[in-house]
Coordinates of C-alpha atoms in Angstrom, one line a residue:
X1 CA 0.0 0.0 0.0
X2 CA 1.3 3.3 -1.4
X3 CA 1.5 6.7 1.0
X4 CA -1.5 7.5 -0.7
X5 CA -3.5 5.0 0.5
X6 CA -1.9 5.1 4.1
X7 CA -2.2 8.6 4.9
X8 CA -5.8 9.1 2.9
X9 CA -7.6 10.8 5.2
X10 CA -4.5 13.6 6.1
X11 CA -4.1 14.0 2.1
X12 CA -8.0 15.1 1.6
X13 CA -8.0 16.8 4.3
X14 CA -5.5 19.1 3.4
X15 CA -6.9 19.7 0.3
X16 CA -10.2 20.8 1.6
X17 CA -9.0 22.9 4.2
X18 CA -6.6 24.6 1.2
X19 CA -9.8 24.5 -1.0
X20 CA -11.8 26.2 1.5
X21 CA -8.8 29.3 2.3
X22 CA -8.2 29.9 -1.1
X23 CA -11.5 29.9 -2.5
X24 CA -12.0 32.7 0.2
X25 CA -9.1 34.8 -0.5
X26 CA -9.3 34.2 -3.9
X27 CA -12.9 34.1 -5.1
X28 CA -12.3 35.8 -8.6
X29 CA -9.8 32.9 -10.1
X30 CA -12.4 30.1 -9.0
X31 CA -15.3 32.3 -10.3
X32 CA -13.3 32.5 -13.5
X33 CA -12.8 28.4 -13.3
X34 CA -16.4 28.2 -12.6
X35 CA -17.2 30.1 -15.8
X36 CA -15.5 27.9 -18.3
X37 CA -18.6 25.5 -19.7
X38 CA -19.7 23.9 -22.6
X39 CA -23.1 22.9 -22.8
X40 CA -23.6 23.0 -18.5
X41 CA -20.2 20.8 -18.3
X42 CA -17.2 23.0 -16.8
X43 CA -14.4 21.6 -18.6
X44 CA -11.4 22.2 -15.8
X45 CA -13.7 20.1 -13.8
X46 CA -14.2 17.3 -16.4
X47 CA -10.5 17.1 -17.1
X48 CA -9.6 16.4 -13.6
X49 CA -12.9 13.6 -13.4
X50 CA -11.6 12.3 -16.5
X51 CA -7.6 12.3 -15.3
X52 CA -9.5 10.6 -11.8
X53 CA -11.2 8.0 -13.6
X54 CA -9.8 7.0 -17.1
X55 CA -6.3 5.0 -15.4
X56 CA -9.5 3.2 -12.8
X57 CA -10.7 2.7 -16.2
X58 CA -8.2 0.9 -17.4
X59 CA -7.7 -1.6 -14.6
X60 CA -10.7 -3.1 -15.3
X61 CA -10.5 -6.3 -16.9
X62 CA -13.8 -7.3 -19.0
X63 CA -12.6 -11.3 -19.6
X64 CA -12.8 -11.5 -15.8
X65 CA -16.8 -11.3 -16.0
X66 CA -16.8 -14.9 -17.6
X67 CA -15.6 -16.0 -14.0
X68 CA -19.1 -14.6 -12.2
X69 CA -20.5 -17.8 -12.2
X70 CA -18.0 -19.6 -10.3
X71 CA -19.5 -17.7 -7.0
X72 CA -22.3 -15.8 -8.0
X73 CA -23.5 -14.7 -4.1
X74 CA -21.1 -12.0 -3.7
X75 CA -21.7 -10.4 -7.2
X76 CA -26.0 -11.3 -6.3
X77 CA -25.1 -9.1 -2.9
X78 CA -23.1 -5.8 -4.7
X79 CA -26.3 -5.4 -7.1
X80 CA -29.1 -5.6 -5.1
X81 CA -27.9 -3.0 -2.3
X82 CA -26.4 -0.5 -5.6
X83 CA -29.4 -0.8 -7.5
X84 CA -32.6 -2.1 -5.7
X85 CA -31.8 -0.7 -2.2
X86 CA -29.0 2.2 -1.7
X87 CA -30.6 4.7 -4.5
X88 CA -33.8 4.5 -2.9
X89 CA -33.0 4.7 0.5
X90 CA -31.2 7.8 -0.1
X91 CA -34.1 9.3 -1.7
X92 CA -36.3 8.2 1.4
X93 CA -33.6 9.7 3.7
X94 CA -32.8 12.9 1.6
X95 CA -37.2 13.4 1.6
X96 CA -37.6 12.7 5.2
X97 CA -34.4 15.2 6.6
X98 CA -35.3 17.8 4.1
X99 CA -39.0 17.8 3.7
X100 CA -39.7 16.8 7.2
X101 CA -37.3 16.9 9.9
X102 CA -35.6 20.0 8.6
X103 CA -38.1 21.7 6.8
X104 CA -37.9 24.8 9.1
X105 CA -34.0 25.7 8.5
X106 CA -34.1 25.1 4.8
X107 CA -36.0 26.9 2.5
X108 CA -37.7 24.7 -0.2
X109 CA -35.8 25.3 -3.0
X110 CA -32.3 24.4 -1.6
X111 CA -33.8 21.8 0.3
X112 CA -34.7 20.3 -3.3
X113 CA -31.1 20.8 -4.7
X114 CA -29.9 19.3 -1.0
X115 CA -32.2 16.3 -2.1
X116 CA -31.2 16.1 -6.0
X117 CA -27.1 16.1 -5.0
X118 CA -27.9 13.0 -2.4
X119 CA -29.7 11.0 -5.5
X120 CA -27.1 11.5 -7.4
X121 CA -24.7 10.2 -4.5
X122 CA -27.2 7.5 -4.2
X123 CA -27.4 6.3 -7.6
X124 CA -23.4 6.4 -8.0
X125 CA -22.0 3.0 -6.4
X126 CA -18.1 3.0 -6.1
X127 CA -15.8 2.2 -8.9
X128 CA -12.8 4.1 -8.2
X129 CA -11.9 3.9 -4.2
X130 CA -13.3 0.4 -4.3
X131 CA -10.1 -1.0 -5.5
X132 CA -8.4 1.1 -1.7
X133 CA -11.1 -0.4 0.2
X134 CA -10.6 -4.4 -0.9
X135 CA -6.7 -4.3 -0.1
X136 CA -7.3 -2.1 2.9
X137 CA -9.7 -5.3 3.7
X138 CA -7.7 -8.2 2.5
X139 CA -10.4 -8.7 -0.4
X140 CA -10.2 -11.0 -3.4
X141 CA -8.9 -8.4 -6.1
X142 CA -9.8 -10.7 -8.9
X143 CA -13.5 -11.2 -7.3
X144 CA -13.3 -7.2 -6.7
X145 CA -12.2 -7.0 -10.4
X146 CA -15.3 -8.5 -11.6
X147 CA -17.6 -6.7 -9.2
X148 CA -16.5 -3.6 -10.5
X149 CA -16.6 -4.5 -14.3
X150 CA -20.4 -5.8 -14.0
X151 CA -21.4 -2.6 -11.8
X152 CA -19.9 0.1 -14.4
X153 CA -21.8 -2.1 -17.6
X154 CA -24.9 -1.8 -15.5
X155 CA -24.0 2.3 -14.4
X156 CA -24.2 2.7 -18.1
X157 CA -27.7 1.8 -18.9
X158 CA -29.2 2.2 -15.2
X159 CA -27.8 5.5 -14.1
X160 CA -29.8 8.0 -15.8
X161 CA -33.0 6.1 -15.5
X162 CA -33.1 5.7 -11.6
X163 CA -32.0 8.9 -11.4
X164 CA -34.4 10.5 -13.7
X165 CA -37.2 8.6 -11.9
X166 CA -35.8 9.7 -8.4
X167 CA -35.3 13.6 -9.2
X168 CA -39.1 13.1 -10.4
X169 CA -40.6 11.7 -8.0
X170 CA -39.2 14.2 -5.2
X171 CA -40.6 17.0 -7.6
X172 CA -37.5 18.1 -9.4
X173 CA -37.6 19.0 -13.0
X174 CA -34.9 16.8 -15.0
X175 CA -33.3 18.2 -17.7
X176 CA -32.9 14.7 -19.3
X177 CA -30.5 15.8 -22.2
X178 CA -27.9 17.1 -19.5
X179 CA -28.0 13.9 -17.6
X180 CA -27.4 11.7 -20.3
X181 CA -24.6 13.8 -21.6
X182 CA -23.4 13.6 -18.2
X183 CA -23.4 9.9 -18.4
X184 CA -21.4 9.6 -21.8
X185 CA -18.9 12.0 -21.1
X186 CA -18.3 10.4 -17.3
X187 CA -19.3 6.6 -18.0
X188 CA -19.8 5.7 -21.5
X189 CA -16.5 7.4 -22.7
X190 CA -13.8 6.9 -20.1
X191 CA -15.1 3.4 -19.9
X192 CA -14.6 2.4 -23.8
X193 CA -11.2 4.3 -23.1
X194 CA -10.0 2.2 -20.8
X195 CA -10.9 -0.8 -22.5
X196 CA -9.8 0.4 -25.7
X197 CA -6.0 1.2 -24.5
X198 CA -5.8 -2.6 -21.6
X199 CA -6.9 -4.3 -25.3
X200 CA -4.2 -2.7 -27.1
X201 CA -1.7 -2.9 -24.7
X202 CA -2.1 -6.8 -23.6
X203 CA -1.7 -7.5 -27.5
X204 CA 1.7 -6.3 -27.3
X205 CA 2.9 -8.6 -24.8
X206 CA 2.2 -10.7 -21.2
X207 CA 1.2 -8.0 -19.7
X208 CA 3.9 -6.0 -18.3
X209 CA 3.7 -2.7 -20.9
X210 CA -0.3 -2.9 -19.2
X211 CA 1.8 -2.4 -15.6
X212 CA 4.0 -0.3 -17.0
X213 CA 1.5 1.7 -18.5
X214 CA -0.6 1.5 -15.2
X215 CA 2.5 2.6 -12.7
X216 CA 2.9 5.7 -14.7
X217 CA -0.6 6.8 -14.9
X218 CA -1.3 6.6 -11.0
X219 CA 0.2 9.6 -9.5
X220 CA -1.6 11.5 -12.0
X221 CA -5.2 9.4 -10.9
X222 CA -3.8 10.8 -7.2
X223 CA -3.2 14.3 -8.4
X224 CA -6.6 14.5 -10.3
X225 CA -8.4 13.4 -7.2
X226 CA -6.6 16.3 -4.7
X227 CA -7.2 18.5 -7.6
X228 CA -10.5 17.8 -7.7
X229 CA -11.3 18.0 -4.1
X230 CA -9.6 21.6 -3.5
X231 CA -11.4 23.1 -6.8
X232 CA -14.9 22.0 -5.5
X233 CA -14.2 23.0 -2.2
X234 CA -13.3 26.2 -3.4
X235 CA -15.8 26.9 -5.2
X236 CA -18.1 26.5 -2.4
X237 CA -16.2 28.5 -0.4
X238 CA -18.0 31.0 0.7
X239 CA -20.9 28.6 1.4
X240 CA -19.0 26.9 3.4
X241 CA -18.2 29.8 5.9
X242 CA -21.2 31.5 5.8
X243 CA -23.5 28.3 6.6
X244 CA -20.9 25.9 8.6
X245 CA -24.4 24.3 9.6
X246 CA -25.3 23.4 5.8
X247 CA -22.9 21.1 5.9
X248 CA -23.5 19.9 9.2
X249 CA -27.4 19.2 8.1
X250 CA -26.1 17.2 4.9
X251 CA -23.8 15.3 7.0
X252 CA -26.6 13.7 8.9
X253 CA -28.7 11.7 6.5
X254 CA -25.4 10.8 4.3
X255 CA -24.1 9.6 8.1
X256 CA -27.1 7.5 8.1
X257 CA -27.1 6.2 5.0
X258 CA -23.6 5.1 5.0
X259 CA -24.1 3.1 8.2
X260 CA -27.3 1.3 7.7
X261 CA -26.2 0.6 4.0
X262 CA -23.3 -1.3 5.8
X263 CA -25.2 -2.9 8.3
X264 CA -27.3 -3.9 6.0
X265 CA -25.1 -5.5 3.0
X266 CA -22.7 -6.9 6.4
X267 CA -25.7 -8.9 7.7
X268 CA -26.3 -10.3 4.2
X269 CA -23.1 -11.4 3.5
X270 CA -23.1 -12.7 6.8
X271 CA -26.3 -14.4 5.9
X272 CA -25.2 -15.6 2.7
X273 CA -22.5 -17.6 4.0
X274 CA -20.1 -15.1 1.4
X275 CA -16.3 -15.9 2.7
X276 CA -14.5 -12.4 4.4
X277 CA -12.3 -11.7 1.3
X278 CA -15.5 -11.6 -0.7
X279 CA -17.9 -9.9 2.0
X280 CA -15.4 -6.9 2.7
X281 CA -15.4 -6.0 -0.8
X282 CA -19.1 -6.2 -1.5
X283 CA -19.9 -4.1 1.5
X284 CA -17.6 -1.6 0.4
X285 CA -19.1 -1.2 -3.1
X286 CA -22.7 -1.0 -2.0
X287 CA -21.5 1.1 1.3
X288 CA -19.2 3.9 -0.7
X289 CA -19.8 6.5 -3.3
X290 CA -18.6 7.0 -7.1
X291 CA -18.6 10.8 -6.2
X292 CA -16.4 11.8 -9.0
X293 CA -19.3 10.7 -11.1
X294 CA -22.1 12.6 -8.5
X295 CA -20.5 15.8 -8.0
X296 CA -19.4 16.0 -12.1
X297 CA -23.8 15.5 -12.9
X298 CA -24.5 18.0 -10.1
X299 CA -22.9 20.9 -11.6
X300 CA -23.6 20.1 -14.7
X301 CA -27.2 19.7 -13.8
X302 CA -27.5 22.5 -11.2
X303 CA -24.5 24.3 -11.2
X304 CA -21.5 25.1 -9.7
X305 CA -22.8 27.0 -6.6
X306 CA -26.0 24.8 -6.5
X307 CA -27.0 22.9 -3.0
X308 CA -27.2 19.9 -5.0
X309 CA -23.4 20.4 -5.8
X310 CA -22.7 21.0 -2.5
X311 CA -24.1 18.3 -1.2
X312 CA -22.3 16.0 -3.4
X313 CA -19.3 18.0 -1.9
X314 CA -20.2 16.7 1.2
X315 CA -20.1 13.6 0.4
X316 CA -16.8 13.8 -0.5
X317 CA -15.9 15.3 3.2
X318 CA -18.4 12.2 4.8
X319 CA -16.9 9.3 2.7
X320 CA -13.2 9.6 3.4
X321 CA -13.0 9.1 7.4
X322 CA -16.6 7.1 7.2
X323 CA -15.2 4.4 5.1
X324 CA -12.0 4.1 7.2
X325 CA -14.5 3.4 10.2
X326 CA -15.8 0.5 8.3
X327 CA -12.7 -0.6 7.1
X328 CA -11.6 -1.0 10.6
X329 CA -15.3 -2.8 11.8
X330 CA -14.8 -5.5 8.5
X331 CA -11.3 -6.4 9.5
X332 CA -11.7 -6.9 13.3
X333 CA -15.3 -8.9 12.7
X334 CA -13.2 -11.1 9.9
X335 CA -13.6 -14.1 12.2
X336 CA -17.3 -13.6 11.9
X337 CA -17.0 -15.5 8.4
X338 CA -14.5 -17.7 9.6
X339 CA -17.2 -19.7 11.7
X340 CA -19.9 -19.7 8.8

């Protein structure tokens, strides 16, 4: 495990504590940033996504989903908590703290963006951290291989749909050509990228020009990601100091929802009889975010300064220390699926 991994947590937070100072003493450069779109998408923002996400890309290997039926309850597991439970229980969640519970702090239209940007969480299961998460656990990378590769063909076709139905049904409009450009450019593209460049690179030889090719391109995945998270927090800035209890409001049903997704998927792996080195993985996937993904739809659906992307934002400031905590719960209850 690289420094990066080790020291995660320090990393990000330094970035959004230098995200947060400069976009406060320096609010005309990330206003400038902020005003460089094409068609809703701000491009310094997509080029950072894209450096994030096309080398995670690339790791994924495609042949590997021929080997889903050699244990097919792990895989079962990761797709029913990512597409039948976790989008709609963050919907449920989002609805009841914002319609309900905090209905008296929040005025309704923000509370609608705060909603939209915890969908779009919601309907983004991990692809990128997932692969930190199953060493950090001791999972089976190969089986972790596969999970990924079936959940990004799936993101594809079910993303915009569950998220259009979602953003309906809590009453917010969806501007359906923005979300599905959203999904090409972030999904569709980066995906076929990756596969295009693993295919023409494991002609050449056994496979080391692929790790060769992969060594080179992580520190830049790394720097995209620290980019990524002091831009954003910088451009919410100011929101940032003038409502410290926005965050804090956010922070409670993505708290909630992070937990009792865990709990949840845990139980059934428990349940299922799945072995540790499969379970840890699993839970991980359905537990985490693919906020890259979220926070890039956000602004492009609401905007830069919208509550939708700052709750997305938040998510990034949640997920970080959150899934530590699990990591450390999977790892001291591994002799729970030792017994089964």
């Amino acid at each position: 495990m690289g420094i990066f991994e080790r020291y995660l947590t320090l990393w990000v937070t330094l970035c959004i504590v230098s995200g947060v100072a400069l976009g406060s003493l320096a609010p005309g450069v990330f206003g400038a940033i902020a005003g460089m779109e094409v068609a809703h998408v701000n491009l310094v923002v997509a080029v950072l996504i894209w450096v994030m996400i096309y080398p995670m890309m690339v790791q994924i290997d495609f042949s590997a989903i021929r080997e889903v039926g050699n244990r097919p309850k792990g895989l079962l597991l990761t797709l029913v908590i990512n597409w039948l439970i976790k989008p709609f229980t963050m919907a449920a969640l989002g609805w009841l703290f914002f319609r309900v519970f905090f209905a008296g702090w929040v005025d309704p239209v923000t509370a609608g963006e705060y909603i939209a940007g915890m969908i779009l969480l919601g309907v983004a299961p991990c692809t990128a951290m997932v692969f930190v998460w199953s060493q950090l656990t001791k999972g089976d990378p190969n089986y972790t291989l596969v999970q990924v590769s079936v959940n990004d063909i799936i993101m594809i076709f079910a993303f915009a749909p569950i998220a259009a139905f979602l953003l309906g049904v809590s009453d917010i409009q969806v501007p359906w050509q923005t979300l599905l450009l959203s999904v090409v450019l972030y999904v569709v593209l980066p995906l076929v990228a990756g596969a295009w460049t693993r295919h023409r690179l494991e002609r050449k030889d056994d496979g080391a020009r692929l790790s060769h090719f992969l060594r080179l391109l992580k520190p830049w995945s790394v720097l995209g990601l620290l980019a990524t998270v002091v831009l954003l927090f910088g451009f919410q800035a100011e929101t940032i100091l003038a409502q410290p209890e926005a965050i804090g409001l956010i922070a409670i049903p993505l708290l909630i929802q992070t937990y009792g997704i865990f709990i949840i998927a845990y139980g059934a792996a428990r349940w299922l009889r799945l072995p540790h080195n499969v379970a840890g993985p699993a839970c991980m996937i359905g537990t985490s975010n693919f906020f890259e993904l979220a926070v890039a739809v956000a602004i492009s659906l609401f905007g830069l300064h919208s509550g939708a992307a700052l709750a997305t934002v938040v998510g990034v400031l949640v997920e970080v220390p959150v899934m530590l905590s699990l990591v450390s719960i999977t790892n001291r209850t591994r002799h729970w699926f030792e017994a089964v």
